[in-house]
Coordinates of C-alpha atoms and ligand atoms in Angstrom, one line a residue:
M1 CA 93.6 95.7 80.7
I2 CA 92.5 95.4 84.3
L3 CA 95.0 96.6 86.4
D4 CA 95.6 94.5 89.7
P5 CA 94.7 96.7 92.9
L6 CA 97.6 95.5 94.9
S7 CA 100.2 96.8 92.1
L8 CA 98.4 100.1 92.3
F9 CA 98.8 100.1 96.0
Q10 CA 102.4 99.3 95.6
A11 CA 103.0 102.3 93.3
S12 CA 101.2 104.7 95.7
L13 CA 103.3 103.4 98.6
E14 CA 106.5 104.1 97.1
G15 CA 105.5 107.7 97.1
N16 CA 105.1 107.6 100.8
D17 CA 108.0 109.5 103.0
S18 CA 107.4 107.0 105.9
G19 CA 107.9 103.2 105.8
T20 CA 104.5 101.7 104.9
A21 CA 103.2 98.2 104.8
I22 CA 99.8 96.6 104.0
L23 CA 98.6 94.0 106.4
M24 CA 96.0 91.3 106.0
I25 CA 94.9 90.3 109.5
D26 CA 92.8 87.1 110.3
S27 CA 91.1 88.3 113.5
Q28 CA 90.1 84.8 114.3
T29 CA 93.6 83.5 114.4
K30 CA 95.3 86.7 115.2
S31 CA 97.8 86.1 112.5
Y32 CA 98.7 88.6 109.7
E33 CA 100.4 88.7 106.6
I34 CA 102.3 91.5 104.8
L35 CA 100.9 91.9 101.4
L36 CA 102.9 94.8 100.4
Q37 CA 105.7 97.2 101.8
N38 CA 107.8 99.9 100.4
S39 CA 111.5 100.1 100.5
I40 CA 111.7 102.7 103.2
Y41 CA 109.7 99.9 105.4
T42 CA 112.0 97.3 104.6
E43 CA 114.9 99.2 105.8
L44 CA 113.2 100.5 109.0
A45 CA 111.8 97.1 109.9
K46 CA 115.6 95.9 110.3
E47 CA 115.9 98.6 113.0
F48 CA 113.4 96.9 115.4
D49 CA 111.8 93.3 115.9
S50 CA 108.9 94.3 113.8
R51 CA 107.5 90.8 113.6
F52 CA 107.4 90.4 117.3
F53 CA 106.1 94.0 117.6
L54 CA 103.1 93.5 115.0
K55 CA 102.3 89.8 116.5
N56 CA 101.9 91.4 119.9
K57 CA 99.9 94.3 118.7
I58 CA 97.5 92.3 116.7
K59 CA 97.2 89.7 119.6
T60 CA 96.1 92.6 122.1
N61 CA 94.1 94.4 119.5
D62 CA 95.9 97.5 120.2
F63 CA 96.2 99.5 117.1
N64 CA 97.3 102.7 118.8
T65 CA 100.1 104.9 117.7
E66 CA 103.5 103.9 119.5
I67 CA 106.8 105.4 119.8
I68 CA 110.1 103.0 120.0
Y69 CA 112.9 104.4 121.6
K70 CA 116.0 102.4 120.7
V71 CA 119.2 102.1 122.6
D72 CA 121.4 103.6 119.9
G73 CA 119.2 106.8 120.4
K74 CA 117.0 106.4 117.3
I75 CA 113.3 107.2 117.9
L76 CA 110.6 105.3 115.6
E77 CA 107.0 106.0 115.4
T78 CA 104.5 103.5 114.7
S79 CA 100.8 103.8 113.6
F80 CA 98.0 101.8 112.1
G81 CA 95.3 102.9 109.5
H82 CA 92.5 100.6 108.7
F83 CA 90.7 100.5 105.5
D84 CA 88.0 98.7 103.7
Y85 CA 88.9 96.4 100.8
T86 CA 86.1 95.2 99.0
K87 CA 88.1 93.2 96.6
G88 CA 89.7 91.3 99.7
I89 CA 88.8 88.0 101.1
P90 CA 85.7 88.2 103.4
G91 CA 86.4 87.8 107.1
K92 CA 90.0 89.2 106.6
Q93 CA 90.9 92.9 108.1
Y94 CA 92.9 95.1 106.0
T95 CA 95.1 97.8 107.5
K96 CA 98.3 100.0 106.6
F97 CA 101.2 100.0 109.1
F98 CA 103.4 103.1 109.1
V99 CA 107.0 103.3 110.6
K100 CA 108.7 106.6 110.7
D101 CA 112.2 107.7 111.9
I102 CA 111.3 110.8 114.0
T103 CA 114.9 110.9 115.7
I104 CA 115.7 114.5 114.4
K105 CA 112.3 115.8 114.7
Q106 CA 112.0 114.6 118.3
K107 CA 115.6 116.0 118.9
Q108 CA 114.3 119.5 117.8
E109 CA 111.4 119.7 119.8
E110 CA 113.6 118.6 122.8
E111 CA 115.6 121.4 121.9
I112 CA 112.7 123.9 121.8
A113 CA 111.7 122.8 124.9
W114 CA 115.0 123.2 126.7
R115 CA 115.3 126.7 125.1
L116 CA 112.0 127.6 126.6
R117 CA 112.9 126.2 129.9
F118 CA 116.1 128.3 129.8
E119 CA 114.7 131.5 128.9
L120 CA 112.1 130.9 131.7
G121 CA 115.2 130.4 134.0
V122 CA 116.8 133.5 132.8
A123 CA 113.7 135.6 133.3
S124 CA 113.0 134.3 136.7
S125 CA 116.5 134.9 138.1
I126 CA 116.4 138.3 136.6
Q127 CA 113.2 139.0 138.4
I128 CA 115.0 137.9 141.7
L129 CA 117.9 140.1 141.1
I130 CA 115.4 143.2 140.4
Q131 CA 113.2 142.7 143.5
K132 CA 116.0 142.3 146.1
P133 CA 118.0 145.4 147.0
S134 CA 121.2 143.6 148.0
I135 CA 123.0 141.4 145.3
R136 CA 124.8 139.5 148.0
E137 CA 121.6 138.2 149.1
S138 CA 120.0 137.6 145.9
L139 CA 122.4 136.5 143.7
P140 CA 122.9 132.8 145.0
Q141 CA 119.3 132.3 145.0
A142 CA 119.0 134.0 141.4
L143 CA 121.8 131.9 139.9
Y144 CA 120.6 128.6 141.4
Q145 CA 117.4 129.3 139.8
L146 CA 119.1 129.9 136.5
L147 CA 121.1 126.7 136.9
Y148 CA 118.0 124.7 137.6
F149 CA 116.5 125.7 134.3
T150 CA 119.8 125.1 132.4
E151 CA 121.2 121.8 131.1
M152 CA 124.4 122.9 133.0
D153 CA 125.5 121.0 136.3
S154 CA 127.2 123.7 138.4
I155 CA 127.5 127.4 138.6
F156 CA 129.7 130.0 140.2
F157 CA 130.2 133.7 140.5
L158 CA 133.5 135.0 141.3
K159 CA 133.6 138.7 142.2
H160 CA 136.7 140.4 141.2
M161 CA 138.5 142.5 143.9
E162 CA 141.3 145.2 143.5
T163 CA 144.6 144.0 144.5
T164 CA 148.2 145.4 144.6
E165 CA 149.9 142.0 144.0
T166 CA 150.7 141.8 140.4
D167 CA 150.9 137.8 139.9
I168 CA 147.7 137.1 142.2
E169 CA 144.3 137.5 141.2
N170 CA 141.9 138.5 143.8
F171 CA 138.3 137.1 143.9
E172 CA 135.4 136.8 146.3
I173 CA 133.3 133.9 145.7
W174 CA 129.7 135.1 145.8
V175 CA 128.1 132.1 144.1
N176 CA 129.3 128.4 144.4
E177 CA 126.0 126.0 143.4
R178 CA 125.5 122.6 141.9
K179 CA 122.7 120.4 141.1
S180 CA 124.1 117.4 142.8
T181 CA 126.6 116.9 145.4
D182 CA 128.3 114.3 143.3
F183 CA 129.9 117.6 141.4
P184 CA 132.4 119.2 143.1
L185 CA 132.4 122.9 144.0
L186 CA 134.9 125.2 142.6
P187 CA 137.9 125.2 144.9
T188 CA 138.2 128.1 147.3
K189 CA 141.7 128.7 146.0
F190 CA 140.4 130.5 143.1
Q191 CA 140.0 133.6 145.8
N192 CA 143.6 134.1 145.6
L193 CA 145.0 132.4 142.7
N194 CA 148.2 132.6 140.7
W195 CA 146.7 131.8 137.3
N196 CA 150.2 131.7 135.7
R197 CA 151.7 129.3 138.0
E198 CA 148.5 127.1 137.6
G199 CA 148.9 127.0 133.8
I200 CA 145.7 128.8 133.1
N201 CA 146.7 132.3 132.5
R202 CA 145.3 132.3 129.2
W203 CA 141.9 131.8 130.6
I204 CA 142.1 134.8 132.8
H205 CA 143.8 136.9 130.0
K206 CA 140.9 136.2 127.9
L207 CA 138.3 136.9 130.5
K208 CA 139.6 140.1 131.5
N209 CA 139.7 140.9 127.8
G210 CA 136.0 140.4 127.6
K211 CA 136.1 137.0 126.0
L212 CA 134.4 133.9 127.2
I213 CA 135.9 130.5 127.6
Y214 CA 134.0 127.5 126.2
L215 CA 136.2 124.5 126.7
Q216 CA 135.8 120.8 126.4
K217 CA 138.0 118.4 128.4
E218 CA 139.6 116.8 125.5
K219 CA 140.4 120.3 123.9
A220 CA 142.1 121.6 126.9
L221 CA 146.1 122.2 126.6
P222 CA 147.9 119.7 128.8
K223 CA 148.7 122.1 131.7
E224 CA 145.1 123.3 132.1
K225 CA 144.0 119.4 132.3
W226 CA 144.4 119.4 136.1
Y227 CA 141.5 121.8 136.5
F228 CA 139.2 119.3 134.5
E229 CA 140.3 116.3 136.6
E230 CA 140.3 117.8 139.9
S231 CA 136.7 119.5 139.4
K232 CA 135.5 116.5 137.4
V233 CA 134.4 118.9 134.8
E234 CA 133.8 117.9 131.3
T235 CA 132.7 121.3 129.5
L236 CA 133.1 124.6 131.1
L237 CA 131.9 128.0 130.1
W238 CA 133.2 131.0 131.9
I239 CA 131.9 134.2 130.9
P240 CA 133.4 137.7 131.9
V241 CA 131.2 140.1 133.7
H242 CA 131.8 143.5 132.8
F243 CA 130.2 147.1 133.1
E244 CA 131.6 149.9 131.0
N245 CA 134.8 148.1 130.1
Q246 CA 135.4 147.6 134.0
F247 CA 136.1 143.7 134.8
L248 CA 133.6 142.8 137.7
G249 CA 134.0 139.2 137.8
I250 CA 133.6 135.6 136.1
M251 CA 130.4 133.8 135.9
G252 CA 131.0 130.3 135.3
F253 CA 128.6 127.2 134.2
Q254 CA 129.9 123.8 134.1
K255 CA 128.9 120.5 132.6
H256 CA 130.1 117.3 134.7
T257 CA 129.0 114.8 132.1
P258 CA 130.6 113.9 128.7
N259 CA 129.5 114.6 125.1
F260 CA 127.8 118.0 125.7
V261 CA 127.5 120.7 123.2
I262 CA 126.3 124.1 124.0
H263 CA 124.6 125.5 120.8
H264 CA 125.3 128.9 119.6
E265 CA 122.1 130.5 120.4
N266 CA 122.4 129.3 124.2
L267 CA 125.6 130.8 124.2
L268 CA 124.2 134.1 123.2
I269 CA 121.6 133.9 126.0
F270 CA 124.3 133.0 128.4
Q271 CA 126.2 136.1 127.4
T272 CA 123.1 138.3 127.8
V273 CA 122.8 137.1 131.4
S274 CA 126.3 138.1 132.1
R275 CA 125.6 141.5 130.8
W276 CA 122.6 141.7 133.1
M277 CA 124.9 140.6 135.8
G278 CA 127.4 143.5 135.2
L279 CA 124.6 145.8 135.7
F280 CA 123.3 144.4 138.8
V281 CA 126.8 144.0 140.2
Q282 CA 127.5 147.6 139.2
R283 CA 124.1 148.8 140.8
D284 CA 125.3 147.0 144.0
K285 CA 128.7 148.7 144.1
D286 CA 127.1 152.2 143.4
L287 CA 124.5 151.6 146.3
T288 CA 127.0 150.4 148.7
E289 CA 129.2 153.7 148.0
L290 CA 126.0 155.7 148.2
N291 CA 125.4 154.3 151.7
R292 CA 128.7 154.7 152.7
Y293 CA 128.5 158.6 151.7
K294 CA 125.2 158.6 153.4
S295 CA 126.2 157.4 156.9
S296 CA 129.5 159.4 156.7
L297 CA 127.0 162.5 156.0
E298 CA 124.6 161.5 158.6
S299 CA 127.4 161.2 161.2
L300 CA 128.6 164.5 160.0
V301 CA 125.3 166.2 160.4
L302 CA 124.9 164.8 163.8
E303 CA 128.2 166.1 164.9
R304 CA 127.3 169.5 163.5
T305 CA 123.9 169.5 165.1
L306 CA 125.6 168.7 168.6
D307 CA 127.9 171.4 168.0
L308 CA 125.0 173.8 167.1
S309 CA 123.0 172.8 170.1
R310 CA 126.0 173.0 172.4
T311 CA 126.7 176.5 170.9
K312 CA 123.0 177.5 171.2
E313 CA 123.0 176.4 174.8
E314 CA 126.0 178.6 175.7
L315 CA 124.3 181.7 174.1
E316 CA 121.1 180.9 175.8
R317 CA 123.3 180.8 179.1
A318 CA 125.1 183.9 178.1
Y319 CA 121.8 185.8 177.0
K320 CA 120.0 184.8 180.3
A321 CA 122.9 186.0 182.4
K322 CA 123.2 189.4 180.6
T323 CA 119.2 189.7 181.0
E324 CA 119.5 188.9 184.9
F325 CA 122.7 191.3 185.1
L326 CA 120.6 194.1 183.4
A327 CA 117.4 193.4 185.3
H328 CA 119.2 193.5 188.6
V329 CA 121.4 196.6 187.9
S330 CA 118.4 198.5 186.5
H331 CA 116.3 197.7 189.5
E332 CA 119.3 198.7 191.8
L333 CA 119.5 202.0 189.8
R334 CA 115.8 202.7 189.9
T335 CA 115.5 203.1 193.8
P336 CA 118.4 205.7 194.3
L337 CA 117.2 207.4 191.1
N338 CA 113.7 207.8 192.4
S339 CA 115.1 209.6 195.5
I340 CA 117.3 211.8 193.5
I341 CA 114.3 213.1 191.5
G342 CA 112.1 213.4 194.4
F343 CA 114.8 215.2 196.6
S344 CA 115.4 217.8 193.6
K345 CA 111.7 218.6 193.6
L346 CA 111.6 218.9 197.3
I347 CA 114.7 221.3 197.8
Q348 CA 113.8 224.8 198.2
L349 CA 116.2 227.4 197.1
P350 CA 116.1 231.0 197.6
E351 CA 114.6 233.2 194.8
A352 CA 117.9 234.7 194.0
D353 CA 119.8 231.6 193.5
E354 CA 119.3 231.4 189.8
T355 CA 122.4 229.2 189.2
G356 CA 121.4 226.7 192.0
K357 CA 118.0 226.6 190.5
E358 CA 119.3 225.8 187.2
Y359 CA 121.4 223.1 188.5
L360 CA 118.7 221.5 190.3
N361 CA 116.5 221.5 187.0
Y362 CA 119.5 219.8 185.4
I363 CA 119.6 217.0 188.3
Y364 CA 115.6 216.7 187.8
S365 CA 115.5 216.3 184.0
G366 CA 118.5 214.2 183.7
G367 CA 117.3 211.9 186.5
T368 CA 113.9 211.7 184.9
R369 CA 115.5 210.8 181.5
L370 CA 117.6 208.2 183.0
L371 CA 114.7 206.6 184.9
K372 CA 112.7 206.6 181.4
M373 CA 115.6 204.8 179.9
I374 CA 115.9 202.3 182.6
N375 CA 112.1 201.7 182.5
E376 CA 112.4 201.0 178.8
I377 CA 115.1 198.7 179.1
L378 CA 113.3 196.6 181.6
H379 CA 110.1 196.9 179.4
L380 CA 112.2 195.6 176.4
M381 CA 113.5 192.8 178.6
K382 CA 110.1 191.8 179.6
I383 CA 109.0 191.4 176.1
E384 CA 112.0 189.5 174.9
S385 CA 111.9 187.1 177.6
G386 CA 108.2 186.6 177.0
Q387 CA 107.1 187.9 180.2
I388 CA 104.7 190.5 178.8
E389 CA 100.9 189.8 179.6
L390 CA 98.3 190.6 177.1
K391 CA 94.9 192.1 178.1
I392 CA 92.8 191.0 175.3
A393 CA 89.4 192.8 174.8
E394 CA 87.0 193.9 172.2
F395 CA 87.1 197.6 171.4
K396 CA 86.4 200.1 168.7
P397 CA 89.8 201.2 167.2
E398 CA 88.6 204.8 166.5
E399 CA 88.4 205.2 170.4
I400 CA 92.1 204.2 171.0
C401 CA 93.1 206.5 168.1
R402 CA 91.4 209.5 169.6
Q403 CA 92.6 208.8 173.1
A404 CA 96.5 208.4 171.5
L405 CA 95.8 211.8 169.9
E406 CA 94.6 213.3 173.1
L407 CA 97.7 212.3 174.8
I408 CA 100.1 213.3 172.2
K409 CA 98.6 216.7 171.6
P410 CA 100.7 218.7 174.1
Q411 CA 103.8 217.5 172.3
A412 CA 102.6 218.4 169.0
D413 CA 101.3 221.8 170.1
A414 CA 104.9 222.4 171.6
K415 CA 106.0 222.0 168.1
R416 CA 103.1 224.0 166.5
M417 CA 102.2 220.7 164.6
E418 CA 99.0 219.6 163.4
I419 CA 98.0 215.8 163.3
R420 CA 95.4 214.9 160.7
F421 CA 93.3 212.2 161.5
Y422 CA 91.4 209.9 159.2
P423 CA 89.2 207.4 160.9
P424 CA 88.3 204.2 159.7
I425 CA 85.2 204.1 157.4
Q426 CA 83.7 200.7 158.7
S427 CA 82.7 200.6 162.2
K428 CA 84.0 197.1 163.1
S429 CA 85.7 196.2 166.3
L430 CA 88.9 194.9 167.1
V431 CA 89.8 192.1 169.6
S432 CA 93.4 192.8 171.0
D433 CA 95.3 194.5 173.6
S434 CA 94.1 198.3 173.5
G435 CA 96.8 199.4 176.0
K436 CA 99.9 198.0 174.0
I437 CA 98.5 199.3 170.8
Q438 CA 98.1 202.7 172.2
Q439 CA 101.7 202.5 173.5
I440 CA 103.1 201.8 170.1
L441 CA 100.8 204.4 168.4
L442 CA 102.2 207.1 170.8
N443 CA 105.8 205.9 170.1
L444 CA 105.2 206.3 166.4
L445 CA 103.3 209.8 166.6
S446 CA 105.9 211.0 168.9
N447 CA 108.8 210.0 166.7
A448 CA 106.8 211.7 163.9
I449 CA 106.6 214.9 165.8
K450 CA 110.3 214.8 167.0
Y451 CA 111.9 214.0 163.7
A452 CA 109.9 215.7 161.2
N453 CA 110.0 219.4 160.8
H454 CA 106.7 220.1 158.8
S455 CA 103.4 221.8 159.7
F456 CA 101.5 218.6 159.9
V457 CA 101.4 214.7 160.2
E458 CA 98.9 212.4 158.8
F459 CA 97.4 209.7 161.0
H460 CA 95.2 207.0 159.1
C461 CA 93.4 204.1 160.6
E462 CA 92.0 201.5 158.0
W463 CA 90.7 198.0 157.5
N464 CA 92.4 195.8 155.0
D465 CA 90.5 192.7 154.8
S466 CA 91.1 191.3 158.4
N467 CA 93.7 193.4 159.4
L468 CA 93.7 197.0 160.6
L469 CA 96.5 199.4 159.5
F470 CA 97.4 202.4 161.4
K471 CA 99.5 204.7 159.3
V472 CA 101.6 207.5 160.7
K473 CA 102.9 209.6 157.9
D474 CA 105.2 212.4 158.3
F475 CA 106.9 214.6 155.5
G476 CA 110.2 215.0 157.3
P477 CA 113.8 213.9 156.5
G478 CA 113.1 210.4 155.8
I479 CA 115.1 207.4 156.4
P480 CA 117.9 206.1 154.0
K481 CA 117.3 202.6 152.7
E482 CA 120.3 200.9 154.4
D483 CA 118.9 202.2 157.9
Q484 CA 115.3 201.1 157.6
N485 CA 116.1 197.8 159.3
R486 CA 118.5 198.9 161.6
I487 CA 116.4 201.6 163.5
F488 CA 114.1 198.8 164.8
H489 CA 117.3 197.4 166.5
S490 CA 117.7 198.4 170.4
F491 CA 119.9 201.4 171.2
T492 CA 119.9 202.4 167.1
R493 CA 119.6 206.2 166.7
L494 CA 120.4 207.8 163.5
Y495 CA 121.2 211.4 164.1
D496 CA 122.2 211.4 167.8
D497 CA 123.7 214.9 168.1
G498 CA 122.1 215.4 171.4
Q499 CA 119.5 217.8 170.0
I500 CA 116.5 215.5 170.0
E501 CA 115.9 213.5 173.2
G502 CA 115.6 209.5 173.0
T503 CA 117.0 206.4 173.8
G504 CA 116.9 204.2 170.5
L505 CA 114.6 201.8 172.3
G506 CA 111.1 203.0 171.1
L507 CA 110.9 201.4 167.9
S508 CA 112.2 197.8 169.0
I509 CA 109.8 198.0 172.0
S510 CA 106.8 198.8 169.6
Q511 CA 107.9 196.3 166.9
G512 CA 108.2 193.5 169.9
L513 CA 104.8 194.6 171.1
A514 CA 103.2 194.4 167.6
E515 CA 104.6 190.9 167.1
K516 CA 103.0 189.9 170.5
L517 CA 99.9 191.0 169.2
G518 CA 100.3 188.9 166.0
G519 CA 100.9 191.9 163.8
K520 CA 104.1 193.9 162.9
I521 CA 105.3 197.4 161.9
E522 CA 106.5 198.1 158.4
L523 CA 108.2 201.2 157.2
T524 CA 108.2 202.8 153.9
S525 CA 110.4 206.1 153.4
L526 CA 112.1 208.1 150.9
V527 CA 114.9 210.5 152.1
G528 CA 113.8 214.3 151.6
E529 CA 110.1 213.3 151.2
G530 CA 109.0 211.4 154.7
S531 CA 108.3 208.3 156.3
T532 CA 105.3 206.1 156.8
F533 CA 105.3 203.7 159.6
T534 CA 102.6 201.3 159.4
L535 CA 101.2 199.0 162.3
I536 CA 99.3 196.1 161.2
I537 CA 97.1 194.4 163.6
P538 CA 95.0 191.5 162.9
E539 CA 91.2 191.7 163.5
N540 CA 91.1 189.0 166.3
R541 CA 94.2 188.2 168.5
K542 CA 93.3 184.7 169.7
Ligands
ADP1 P1 114.3 207.3 169.8 O1 113.2 208.0 169.1 O2 114.0 207.1 171.3 O3 115.7 207.5 169.3 P2 113.2 205.0 168.4 O4 113.7 203.6 168.5 O5 111.8 205.2 168.4 O6 114.2 205.7 169.4 O7 113.9 205.4 167.0 C1 115.2 205.0 166.5 C2 115.7 206.0 165.4 O8 114.8 206.0 164.4 C3 115.5 207.5 166.1 O9 116.6 207.7 166.8 C4 115.6 208.2 164.6 O10 117.0 208.3 164.3 C5 114.8 207.1 163.8 N1 113.5 207.5 163.5 C6 112.4 207.1 164.2 N2 111.2 207.6 163.5 C7 111.5 208.4 162.6 C8 111.0 209.2 161.7 N3 109.6 209.4 161.6 N4 111.6 210.1 160.8 C9 112.8 210.0 160.9 N5 113.6 209.1 161.4 C10 113.1 208.5 162.6

């Protein structure tokens, strides 16, 4: 049996998942005939004016795919597929015509596109929040950006404020934006609202407990309806903003056109945004707090600094007054003292007047001691007030050491003490003030002779890199640890029993001079073993 090709077609058409018809077209007359059609086609052809549609297409020779958007929301996709039919009538064209209901597919695609848009909006608004330091500045912009990318029509953010009133909730409206001026903004009465009296206390209760409100106008309680009417809202989505169980505010999204549904996935994204918001609001709160601390700390520091500088000025004034007083008194004392010493030398007493001579000697030695002390005080004051002048020159340190030894010799001889000198091995020169160094060395050597009862004192002069060290080492009583710093302060004497002459000024003058030369004096000492005073002087005092 030979099968009719059209009946074969018919069988294959029924297997199609879209409406399909086989058309025979007369290209001359621009007319067509439906040879075959499957049952889906029969159904879908009723959905639109298929005859008129096909006639038009054939007339204009337009066989492109076309999408028909119907008023009831249905979307149909039409397309053509020409084929050669050898068994057909010559001169006629054969084509398949497909009609497909793509409403669901299209909706899904739109859905995905919206989702992508939404996510983009979320990302860009969060970026704005991250970049700007102050949330009060960035929030309106960030939330408007978010609104723009969602299907919602208006957005607000109510920042919760602490209040002592029990039935009033205190909020600040931080954001109140809408896509079109047709939609009213959130009424300002929400700043201080008695939610109970307004019939919407279950809303605030839910929100404060961390639950969101997703409510359509028709599902609202009768006492809640006023809000939808006053705000022309059809659907609302209010989400609480929390941070670590602390209620920070409400983020509200609203739709002003009817029949709108927010899908579950989108609800989750809105909730994620509110979590982010919690983070940013908290960050802002912390920063404000921190800034408050910072500025109060700054003013405290400023106050203290002022106090300190006032105290410093007072001290400086007092110190200057003391210095001036001492300088004045010392000068006034020096003149009569010089006369006393001078005259005590000139007075000629008879040979036999032993007592008179003894008294005269007291006057002379006491006067000289007093004059020495006054001179030392003046000298110390000069160092402290920076009036000392340095005479910097190049010299061989060994020469200075030998001169000092020469000068101290009588004192050492008087005590029958030997000074063992160890000159530097290198013959390097020193650039410094030789006179001042010698003054320091004499003081150190004289102390070693005065305070150490031993047959000899060692005097070393040696280079240590770019420093020259002068070491005066004695084997006397030594200095207890707790006194080692103290003896460098003026008028400090350790064993002042009147046996050993001194003013307690020598070491403080020496240390002051050493510092002027860019160096210092260091002390190492052990009680019962002796002391080593080391004068350290840099090779070149620039
Ligand atoms: P002065 O020798 O005029 O008392 P100094 O300032 O030179 O003043 O010394 C301060 C004190 O340090 C001395 O009174 C003495 O008690 C102690 N002192 C200084 N050098 C030595 C030393 N080589 N050994 C022990 N004590 C010392």
